[in-house]
Amino acid sequence: MKFIGTRGGKPVTGAEAIVRGMAEGGGLYVPEQFPAVTEDELSAMLGMNYPERAALIIGKYFDEFPADELLRELTAAYEKFEGEDPVPLIRIEDGLYILELFHGPTCAFKDIALTVLPYLMRKGCDLLHVKDEILILTATSGDTGKAALEGFRDARGVKVAVFYPDEGVSKMQKLQMVTQDGENVDVVAVKGNFDDCQSAVKKIFRSQECRDKLAERGVLLSSANSINIGRLVPQIAYYFSAYCDLVTSEQIKMGDEVDFSVPTGNFGNILAAYYAKRMGLPIGTLVCASNRNNVLTDFFRKGIYDKKRPFFRTMSPSMDILVSSNLERLLFELCGRDPALVVERMKSLGGAGRYSLRPEELREACELFYAGCAGEEDTVECVYEFFEEFNYPLDTHTGVAMHVAREYCRKRAEDVNLQPRPMVVVSTASPYKCPQAVYYALTGNDVKDSFKGVKRIHLITAMKVPESLKALRYKPPRFKTLVAPDKIFEEVMNFVG
Ligand SMILES: *Cc1c(COP(=O)(O)O)cnc(C)c1O
């Protein structure tokens, strides 16, 4: 299987796409074609455990990686998750399910790909005979950074530098990052919000001068952000797995369509669902749920992507994003895989701050996706009511997805031409990860300290507290640097030494 860039360039192998991170001209790597999963393969997956299911899906994209080794690495990665099943599907009631993706070492869904990416990167380098040291450079809205730090901690031949917006991650997220162990890691706060931080980091990726300076020191730049195809592909697997679990638990029959609602920021998670659909998984509608930063809702409703708007800090910080990087991959498909058109639109986004879809592209987008958003009040009410009704504590990101999922289900129910369809809401974080916001949503009360929040949520819900968050309380912070966005590269050079 080869990969091509959304902005053109020649096809490369999976290993090359993973190691490089970003394609030519600032584009993103996409598969040359979508590999199919046959009905027989899907049936065979029913009897598999999660690492086996994931190995089947990932192996279709990265076919130069030895299959037995891939399975061994996936098994080892998912052994780091708490509980029997790394991605359990919870039945709430008939037709409503939650896919819990937060049982990994950092309690957010990004662990699912970032516990596997170090292997893909290391093996990718071996396959390409790359001898340079790899520098993983990452901008994070809170969860990617920690998951990357934890995933790559003390990995051979790799350094990790994580930049996070000083105003824009939860206290718990910050604490997770600044207490990170490992000899090969650097964690730095950046003045401003996530988009400031992300665009400064993207500039380094695009700059040949920066790459040359790093190359002089024997360092090759790569990314653990969801622009890396090695992040995206492992995420496809849990959509297949959730579907299999619905079949084996007799909630649906093989072939029935299922909807997924995904709390969306950079559009990586939901894009993986779209890829699953293109591979043949019977998915109905993909519900794209945004918080108050609802640039994607407007995009799917009006066909215009317009980033020129106020930026809001919300109680779902990992979704506080105005430029969703992975949307470029969807755009590439919607426009008939025309790199020139993607280049034109990205130029327009960089300049005027907006671009629009052609009517037929918008029509296709609306057949695939339903987009909605939840304001802060909506989210609080959803988390509160969901706990009242089902005794299940949602985190605030998942609360956004649940709010929009229920709105979509109501709309379907009102339409006499439509049959009800099972809905899987993708839960991306443990409720203990943003404990103050969740405690407020559950009780209407504030709590000053994150760990008090954890304790009180536990008292109310009796949900198990993840071991990794418990341990955090007694760890001293290691990283205190704060820089302006234009000083990021300097910091990087200091770090690589
Ligand atoms: C990253 C993240 C999201 C957004 O996922 P994208 O792939 O960027 O759309 C949602 N919720 C949580 C908890 C996250 O960490």
PDB file of C-alpha atoms in Angstrom, residues 136 138 140 142 145-146 148-150 160-165 169 173-182 184-190 477-483 491 495:
ATOM      1  CA  ILE A 136       8.784  14.260  17.710  1.00  0.00           C
ATOM      2  CA  THR A 138       3.968  18.237  18.979  1.00  0.00           C
ATOM      3  CA  THR A 140      -1.199  19.835  22.049  1.00  0.00           C
ATOM      4  CA  GLY A 142      -4.021  18.862  26.268  1.00  0.00           C
ATOM      5  CA  GLY A 145       1.009  15.877  24.436  1.00  0.00           C
ATOM      6  CA  LYS A 146       0.711  13.646  27.442  1.00  0.00           C
ATOM      7  CA  ALA A 148       2.934  11.243  23.125  1.00  0.00           C
ATOM      8  CA  LEU A 149       5.232  11.829  26.121  1.00  0.00           C
ATOM      9  CA  GLU A 150       4.091   8.640  27.760  1.00  0.00           C
ATOM     10  CA  VAL A 160       9.892  14.340  22.233  1.00  0.00           C
ATOM     11  CA  ALA A 161       9.179  18.063  22.557  1.00  0.00           C
ATOM     12  CA  VAL A 162       5.643  19.043  23.530  1.00  0.00           C
ATOM     13  CA  PHE A 163       4.265  22.574  23.340  1.00  0.00           C
ATOM     14  CA  TYR A 164       0.964  23.406  25.003  1.00  0.00           C
ATOM     15  CA  PRO A 165      -0.995  26.686  25.234  1.00  0.00           C
ATOM     16  CA  VAL A 169      -5.478  23.029  29.026  1.00  0.00           C
ATOM     17  CA  GLN A 173      -3.830  17.883  31.791  1.00  0.00           C
ATOM     18  CA  LYS A 174      -1.078  20.352  32.642  1.00  0.00           C
ATOM     19  CA  LEU A 175      -0.050  18.425  35.709  1.00  0.00           C
ATOM     20  CA  GLN A 176       0.119  15.221  33.694  1.00  0.00           C
ATOM     21  CA  MET A 177       2.538  16.856  31.277  1.00  0.00           C
ATOM     22  CA  VAL A 178       4.808  18.857  33.586  1.00  0.00           C
ATOM     23  CA  THR A 179       5.413  15.839  35.824  1.00  0.00           C
ATOM     24  CA  GLN A 180       6.387  13.593  32.906  1.00  0.00           C
ATOM     25  CA  ASP A 181       9.250  11.151  33.495  1.00  0.00           C
ATOM     26  CA  GLY A 182      11.872  10.263  30.907  1.00  0.00           C
ATOM     27  CA  ASN A 184      14.234  12.221  26.208  1.00  0.00           C
ATOM     28  CA  VAL A 185      11.330  14.619  26.808  1.00  0.00           C
ATOM     29  CA  ASP A 186      10.745  18.374  26.937  1.00  0.00           C
ATOM     30  CA  VAL A 187       7.505  20.128  27.895  1.00  0.00           C
ATOM     31  CA  VAL A 188       7.010  23.832  27.256  1.00  0.00           C
ATOM     32  CA  ALA A 189       4.104  26.231  27.765  1.00  0.00           C
ATOM     33  CA  VAL A 190       3.405  28.682  24.932  1.00  0.00           C
ATOM     34  CA  PRO A 477       6.596  19.254  38.410  1.00  0.00           C
ATOM     35  CA  ARG A 478       9.752  19.039  36.280  1.00  0.00           C
ATOM     36  CA  PHE A 479       9.022  21.541  33.501  1.00  0.00           C
ATOM     37  CA  LYS A 480       8.385  25.260  33.995  1.00  0.00           C
ATOM     38  CA  THR A 481       9.429  27.017  30.769  1.00  0.00           C
ATOM     39  CA  LEU A 482       7.015  29.487  29.144  1.00  0.00           C
ATOM     40  CA  VAL A 483       7.816  30.923  25.693  1.00  0.00           C
ATOM     41  CA  GLU A 491      13.623  26.122  22.446  1.00  0.00           C
ATOM     42  CA  PHE A 495      16.580  20.837  23.587  1.00  0.00           C
TER      43      PHE A 495
END
